[in-house]
XYZ file of C-alpha atoms in Angstrom:
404
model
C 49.563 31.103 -15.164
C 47.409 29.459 -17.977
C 45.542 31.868 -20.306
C 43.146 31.436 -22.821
C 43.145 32.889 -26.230
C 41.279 33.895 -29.531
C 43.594 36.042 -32.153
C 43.536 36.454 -36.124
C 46.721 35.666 -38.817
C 47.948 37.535 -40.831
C 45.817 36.091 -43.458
C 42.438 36.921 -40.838
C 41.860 33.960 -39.791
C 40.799 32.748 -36.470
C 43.434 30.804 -33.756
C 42.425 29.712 -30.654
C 43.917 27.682 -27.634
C 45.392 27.800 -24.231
C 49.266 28.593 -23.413
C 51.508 29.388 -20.343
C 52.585 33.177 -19.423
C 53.788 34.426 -16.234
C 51.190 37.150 -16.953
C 49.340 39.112 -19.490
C 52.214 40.939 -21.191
C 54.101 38.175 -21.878
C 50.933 36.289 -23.132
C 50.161 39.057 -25.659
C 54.092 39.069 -26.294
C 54.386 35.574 -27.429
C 51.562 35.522 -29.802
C 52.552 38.697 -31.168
C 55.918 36.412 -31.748
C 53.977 33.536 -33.120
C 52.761 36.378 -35.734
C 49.102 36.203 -33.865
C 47.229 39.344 -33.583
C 45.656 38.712 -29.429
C 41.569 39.495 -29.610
C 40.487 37.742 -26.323
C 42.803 36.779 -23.685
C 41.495 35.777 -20.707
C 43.270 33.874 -17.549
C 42.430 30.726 -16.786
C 40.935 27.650 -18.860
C 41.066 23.910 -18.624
C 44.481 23.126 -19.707
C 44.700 20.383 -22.999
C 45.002 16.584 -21.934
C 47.843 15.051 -23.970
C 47.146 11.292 -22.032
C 46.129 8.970 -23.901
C 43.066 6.996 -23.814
C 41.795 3.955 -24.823
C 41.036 4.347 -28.861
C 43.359 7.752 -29.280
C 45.309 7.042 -32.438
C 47.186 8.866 -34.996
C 47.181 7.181 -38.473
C 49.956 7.320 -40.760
C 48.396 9.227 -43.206
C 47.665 12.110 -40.282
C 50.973 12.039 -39.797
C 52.756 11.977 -42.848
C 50.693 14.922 -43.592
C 51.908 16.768 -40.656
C 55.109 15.891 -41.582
C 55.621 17.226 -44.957
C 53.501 20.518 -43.731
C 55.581 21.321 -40.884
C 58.566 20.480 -43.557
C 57.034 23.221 -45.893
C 56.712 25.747 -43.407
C 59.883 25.387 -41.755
C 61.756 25.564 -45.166
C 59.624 28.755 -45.805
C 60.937 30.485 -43.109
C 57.599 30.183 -40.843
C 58.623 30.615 -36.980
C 58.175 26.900 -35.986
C 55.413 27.854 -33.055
C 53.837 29.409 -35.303
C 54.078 26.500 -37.650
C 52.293 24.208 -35.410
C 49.837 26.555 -34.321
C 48.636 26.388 -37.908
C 49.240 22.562 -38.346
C 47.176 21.911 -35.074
C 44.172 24.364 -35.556
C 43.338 22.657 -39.228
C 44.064 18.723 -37.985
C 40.697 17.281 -37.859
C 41.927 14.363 -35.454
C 41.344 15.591 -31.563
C 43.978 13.245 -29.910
C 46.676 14.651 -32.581
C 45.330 18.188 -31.674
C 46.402 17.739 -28.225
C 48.995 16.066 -28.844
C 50.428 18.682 -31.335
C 49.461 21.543 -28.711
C 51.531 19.996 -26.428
C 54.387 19.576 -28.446
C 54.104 23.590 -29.112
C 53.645 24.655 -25.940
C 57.234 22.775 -25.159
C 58.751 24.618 -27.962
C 57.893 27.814 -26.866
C 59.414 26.794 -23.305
C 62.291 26.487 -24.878
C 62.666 22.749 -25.503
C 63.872 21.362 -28.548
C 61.530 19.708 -31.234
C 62.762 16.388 -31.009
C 62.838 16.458 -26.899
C 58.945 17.588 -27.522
C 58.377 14.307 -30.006
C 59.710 12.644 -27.219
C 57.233 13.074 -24.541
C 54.646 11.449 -26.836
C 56.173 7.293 -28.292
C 52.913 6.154 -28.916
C 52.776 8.432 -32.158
C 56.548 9.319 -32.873
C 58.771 6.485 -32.997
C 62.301 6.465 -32.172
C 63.919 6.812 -35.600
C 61.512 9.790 -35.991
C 62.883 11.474 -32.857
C 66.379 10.877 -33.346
C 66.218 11.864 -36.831
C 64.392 15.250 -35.779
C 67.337 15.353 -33.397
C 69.662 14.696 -36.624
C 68.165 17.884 -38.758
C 68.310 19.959 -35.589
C 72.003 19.167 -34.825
C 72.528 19.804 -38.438
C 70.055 23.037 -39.167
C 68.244 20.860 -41.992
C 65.249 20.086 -40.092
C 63.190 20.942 -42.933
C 65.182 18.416 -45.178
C 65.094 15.708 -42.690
C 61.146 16.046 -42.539
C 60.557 15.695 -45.586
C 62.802 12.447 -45.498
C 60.628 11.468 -42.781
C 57.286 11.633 -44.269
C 58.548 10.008 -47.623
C 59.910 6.821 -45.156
C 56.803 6.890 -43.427
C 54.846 6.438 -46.597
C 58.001 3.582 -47.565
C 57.523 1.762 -44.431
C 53.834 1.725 -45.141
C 53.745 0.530 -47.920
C 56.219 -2.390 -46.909
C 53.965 -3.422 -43.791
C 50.737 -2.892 -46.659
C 52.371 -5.298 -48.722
C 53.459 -7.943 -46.579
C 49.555 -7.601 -44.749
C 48.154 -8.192 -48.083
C 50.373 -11.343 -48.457
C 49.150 -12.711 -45.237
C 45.374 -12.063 -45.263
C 43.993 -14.741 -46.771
C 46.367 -17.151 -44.851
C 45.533 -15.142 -41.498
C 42.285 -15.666 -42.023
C 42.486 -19.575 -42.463
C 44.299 -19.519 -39.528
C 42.012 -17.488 -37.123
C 39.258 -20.207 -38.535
C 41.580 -23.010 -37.511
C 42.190 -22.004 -34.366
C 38.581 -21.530 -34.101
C 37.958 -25.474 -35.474
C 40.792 -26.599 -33.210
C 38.854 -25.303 -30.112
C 35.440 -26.582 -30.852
C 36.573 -30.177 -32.063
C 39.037 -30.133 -28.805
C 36.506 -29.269 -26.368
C 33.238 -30.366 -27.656
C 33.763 -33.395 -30.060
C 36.816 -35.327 -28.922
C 35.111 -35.861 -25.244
C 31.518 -37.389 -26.870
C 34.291 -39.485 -29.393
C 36.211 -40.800 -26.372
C 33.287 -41.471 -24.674
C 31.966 -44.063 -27.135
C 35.425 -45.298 -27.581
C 35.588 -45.981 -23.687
C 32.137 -47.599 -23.694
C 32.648 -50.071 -26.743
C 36.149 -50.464 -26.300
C 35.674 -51.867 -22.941
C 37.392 -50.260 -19.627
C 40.567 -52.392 -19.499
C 40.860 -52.286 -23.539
C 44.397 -50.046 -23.557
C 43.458 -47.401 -26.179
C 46.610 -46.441 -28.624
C 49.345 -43.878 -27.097
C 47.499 -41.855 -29.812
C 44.345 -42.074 -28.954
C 44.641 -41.458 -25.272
C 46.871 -37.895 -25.963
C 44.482 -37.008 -27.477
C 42.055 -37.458 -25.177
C 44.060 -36.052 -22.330
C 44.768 -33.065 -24.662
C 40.798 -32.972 -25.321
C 39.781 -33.138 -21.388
C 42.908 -30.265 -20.517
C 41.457 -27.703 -23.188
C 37.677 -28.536 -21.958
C 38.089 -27.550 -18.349
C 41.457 -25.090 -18.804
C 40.544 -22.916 -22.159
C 39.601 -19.302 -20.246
C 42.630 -20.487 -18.585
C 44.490 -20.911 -21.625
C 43.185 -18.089 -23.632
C 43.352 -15.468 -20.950
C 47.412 -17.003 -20.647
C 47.782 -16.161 -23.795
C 46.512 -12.580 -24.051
C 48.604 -12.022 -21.096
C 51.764 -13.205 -22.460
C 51.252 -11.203 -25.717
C 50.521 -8.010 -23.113
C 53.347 -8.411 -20.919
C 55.602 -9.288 -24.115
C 54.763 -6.248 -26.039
C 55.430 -3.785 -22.524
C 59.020 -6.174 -22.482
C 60.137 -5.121 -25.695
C 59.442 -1.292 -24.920
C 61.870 -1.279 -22.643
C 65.765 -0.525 -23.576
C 66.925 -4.290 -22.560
C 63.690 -5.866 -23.788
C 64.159 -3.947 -27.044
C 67.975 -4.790 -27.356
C 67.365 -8.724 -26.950
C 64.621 -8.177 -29.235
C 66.390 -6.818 -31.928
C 69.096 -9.488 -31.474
C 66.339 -12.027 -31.922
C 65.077 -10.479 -35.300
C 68.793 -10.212 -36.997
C 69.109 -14.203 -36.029
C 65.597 -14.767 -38.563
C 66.973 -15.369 -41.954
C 65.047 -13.363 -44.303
C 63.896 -10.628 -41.592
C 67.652 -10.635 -40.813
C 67.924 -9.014 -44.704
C 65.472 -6.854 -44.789
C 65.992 -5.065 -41.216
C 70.104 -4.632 -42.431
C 69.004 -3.168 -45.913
C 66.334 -0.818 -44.266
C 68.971 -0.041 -41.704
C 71.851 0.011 -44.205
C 69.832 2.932 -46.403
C 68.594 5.067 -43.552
C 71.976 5.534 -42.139
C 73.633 5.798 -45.471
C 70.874 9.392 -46.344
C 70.941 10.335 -42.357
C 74.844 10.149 -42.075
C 75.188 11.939 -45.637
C 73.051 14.703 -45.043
C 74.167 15.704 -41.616
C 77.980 15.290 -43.246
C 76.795 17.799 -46.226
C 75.501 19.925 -43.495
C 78.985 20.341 -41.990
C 77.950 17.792 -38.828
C 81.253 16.342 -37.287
C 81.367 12.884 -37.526
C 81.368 11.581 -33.897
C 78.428 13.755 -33.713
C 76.967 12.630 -36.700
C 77.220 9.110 -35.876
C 76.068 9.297 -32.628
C 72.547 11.121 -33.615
C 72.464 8.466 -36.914
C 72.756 5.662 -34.482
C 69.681 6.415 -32.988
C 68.015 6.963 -36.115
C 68.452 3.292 -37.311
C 65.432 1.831 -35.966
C 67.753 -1.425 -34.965
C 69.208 -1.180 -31.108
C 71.845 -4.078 -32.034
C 73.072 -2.400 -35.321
C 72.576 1.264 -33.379
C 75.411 0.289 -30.866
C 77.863 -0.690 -33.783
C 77.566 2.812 -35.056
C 78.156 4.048 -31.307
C 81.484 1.751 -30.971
C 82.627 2.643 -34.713
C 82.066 6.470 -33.289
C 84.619 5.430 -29.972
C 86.948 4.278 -32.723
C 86.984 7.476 -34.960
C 87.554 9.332 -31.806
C 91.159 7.471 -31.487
C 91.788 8.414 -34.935
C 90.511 5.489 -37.286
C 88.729 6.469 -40.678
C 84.776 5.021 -39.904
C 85.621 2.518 -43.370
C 88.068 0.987 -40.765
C 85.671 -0.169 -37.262
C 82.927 -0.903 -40.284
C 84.783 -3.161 -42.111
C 84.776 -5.806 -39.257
C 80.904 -4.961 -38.257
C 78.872 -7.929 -38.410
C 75.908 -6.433 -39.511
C 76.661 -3.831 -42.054
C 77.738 -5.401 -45.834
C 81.340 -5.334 -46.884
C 80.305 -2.580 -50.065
C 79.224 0.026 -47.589
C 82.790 -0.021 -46.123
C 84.083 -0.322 -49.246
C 82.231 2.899 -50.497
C 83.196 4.956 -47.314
C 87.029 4.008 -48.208
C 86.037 5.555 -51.628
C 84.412 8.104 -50.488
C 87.162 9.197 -47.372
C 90.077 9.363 -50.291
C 87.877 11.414 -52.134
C 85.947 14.032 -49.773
C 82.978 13.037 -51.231
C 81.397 10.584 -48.465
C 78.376 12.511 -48.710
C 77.383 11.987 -52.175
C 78.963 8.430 -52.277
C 76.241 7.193 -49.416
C 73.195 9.103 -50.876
C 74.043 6.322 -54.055
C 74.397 3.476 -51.334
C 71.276 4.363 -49.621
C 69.301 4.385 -53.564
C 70.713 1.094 -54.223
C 69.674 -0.747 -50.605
C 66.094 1.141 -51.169
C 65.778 -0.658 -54.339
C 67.079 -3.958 -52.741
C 64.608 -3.628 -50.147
C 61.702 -3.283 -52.779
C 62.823 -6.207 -54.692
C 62.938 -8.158 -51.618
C 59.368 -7.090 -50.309
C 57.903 -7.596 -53.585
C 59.852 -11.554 -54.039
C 58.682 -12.211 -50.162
C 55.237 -11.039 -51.120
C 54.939 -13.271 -54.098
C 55.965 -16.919 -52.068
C 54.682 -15.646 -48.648
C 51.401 -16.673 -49.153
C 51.876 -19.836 -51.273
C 54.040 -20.862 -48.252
C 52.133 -20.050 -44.907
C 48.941 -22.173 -46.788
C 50.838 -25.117 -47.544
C 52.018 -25.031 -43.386
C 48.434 -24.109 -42.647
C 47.274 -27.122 -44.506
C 49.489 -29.074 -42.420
C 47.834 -27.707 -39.726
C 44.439 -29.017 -41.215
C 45.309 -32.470 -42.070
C 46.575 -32.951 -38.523
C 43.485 -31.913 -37.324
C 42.193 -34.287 -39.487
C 43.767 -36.737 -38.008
C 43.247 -36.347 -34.942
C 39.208 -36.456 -35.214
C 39.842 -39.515 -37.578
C 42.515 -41.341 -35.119
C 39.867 -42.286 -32.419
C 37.642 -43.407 -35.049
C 40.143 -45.466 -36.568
C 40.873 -47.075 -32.828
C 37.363 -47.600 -32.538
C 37.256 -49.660 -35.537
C 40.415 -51.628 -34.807
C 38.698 -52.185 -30.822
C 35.400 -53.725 -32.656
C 37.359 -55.879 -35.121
C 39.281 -57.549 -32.299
């Protein structure tokens, strides 16, 4: 039975929402849990819509903010319904309050956090479910938040920088594409008209010149054809690559791109480095603690090497071992885990692995920022003086017809 609900804090001020009870007792009963002191409870009431619409978005900042909140609260001891409670009454963004209420009313079910994340992808990714998963295994949830929100804000600022690089060579782009179309469609056909009148009908026009033309006459009666194609493909590539197989291939494709190849192995490289660590400090076994870190990579491809390297510790290899022949993961980070597996001090060892790949991967970012744009205008001005020629090729046949 759904009831609806208006009670006070401790600190008198006002909650309100909706929940599930299988009657009034056990309504009052789990607010009075939640530290809520009932006023109004009545049964009945329209019950939240977590589906989302066209529009409904939660920005980064919204949720790094939730993040480190829910963090706080949990590492002060604050019942975690009651946490969220809080953190969804004072959100100012309705989709997130939904979405948050939802997420509570599965924790008081019963469910686990990270199984409650779950239910909503389109605003908590997978490595921010699995690693939820990771501080629950490990009972450092409120550490592993806070690690969340500050990679959040790193990932961020990676995707700010390398949009900055691109804007101004974006936006050439768009107005090329843009140029392209119009010359394509409306110029070439009134050039290769006067071509074919001057030129004569059995003059043979250049292999150039008549490409060109065909090109011009397939883009003038097949554009919405073409455009619509291509919003399609993009559509049906982007619902591909949500699903596991789609994603897997994927992720294959982007460790075969040179430079994204680095960056996604030295982002991967550091996140398992402070997951694994902190679960191991946290007295995690380390089948289990691979097995959640896996997931927590944000990589499928270098995920499953994790889950194989796990098969092989369960047969009694040291993890430096099935890591040393990974293909993915750099010969120092086996090296270290030797170090650290003679020593009993893997923990701390990979917390100074995962500092030095998080500098590597700023130094990277900031090197790609500094010839990314330099080197997408010089291809873009490629772009232009092909264009170029290809409005000045029928002229130039025209001239060469009239001379003969």
């Amino acid at each position: 039975m759904r009831f609806t609900y208006i009670a006070t804090t401790k600190d008198n001020k006002t909650a309100q929402g909706t929940m599930e009870a299988a009657g009034r007792e056990e309504a009052v009963a789990a607010l009075t849990r939640q530290g809520l002191h009932p006023v109004v409870i009545k049964a009945g009431g329209a019950a939240p819509t977590t589906k989302k619409r066209f529009g409904d978005r939660v920005k980064l900042k919204d949720l790094v903010i939730f993040t480190r909140q829910l963090s706080t609260m949990v590492s002060a001891g604050v019942p975690l319904t009651r946490a969220l409670n809080t953190l969804q009454n004072q959100t100012d963004n309705a989709y997130f309050k939904t979405v948050i209420g939802g997420i509570n009313k599965d924790v008081e079910g019963g469910q686990p956090l990270s199984d409650a994340f779950a239910k909503y992808p389109g605003v908590f990714s997978d490595v921010y479910i699995n690693m939820a998963k990771a501080g629950e295994t490990g009972g450092i949830l409120d550490e592993i938040l806070k690690r969340l929100a500050a990679q959040i804000e790193k990932d961020a600022s990676i995707r700010k920088k390398i949009k900055g690089a691109m804007m101004y060579p974006t936006v050439i782009l768009s107005i090329t594409v843009v140029a392209f179309f119009f010359i394509m469609i409306f110029l070439m056909p009134k050039i290769g008209k006067i071509v074919q009148d001057l030129a004569g009908p059995d003059t043979q026009l250049p292999v150039y010149t008549r490409a060109l033309l065909e090109l011009s006459h397939i883009m003038q009666h097949y554009a919405i054809f073409i455009i619509v194609g291509g919003v399609l493909g993009v559509f049906l590539f982007r619902r591909w690559i949500k699903t596991p197989s789609g994603k897997l291939k994927f992720h294959a494709f982007l460790l075969k791109v040179p430079v994204l190849k680095m960056i996604i192995v030295k982002i991967a490289v550091a996140r398992f480095a402070r997951t694994f660590a902190a679960l191991m400090s946290a007295g995690v076994g380390v089948i289990d603690a691979l097995e959640v870190t896996g997931g927590a990579i944000g990589n499928k491809v270098i995920g499953a090497e994790l889950l194989d390297a796990a098969k092989e510790v369960k047969n009694g290899k040291q993890l430096s071992e099935p890591l040393s022949k990974s293909k993915h993961f750099p010969p120092i980070v086996s090296e270290m885990l030797a170090v650290g597996e003679e020593t009993g001090q893997i923990d701390t060892i990979l917390v100074k692995v995962a500092d030095f790949y998080d500098e590597e991967v700023d130094t990277i970012i900031d090197g790609l920022s500094a010839i990314i744009e330099p080197l997408l205008i010089v291809v873009l001005g490629s772009v232009v003086g092909v264009i170029a020629a290809s409005v000045m090729g029928p002229i130039t046949s025209l001239n060469k017809s009239i001379g003969t």
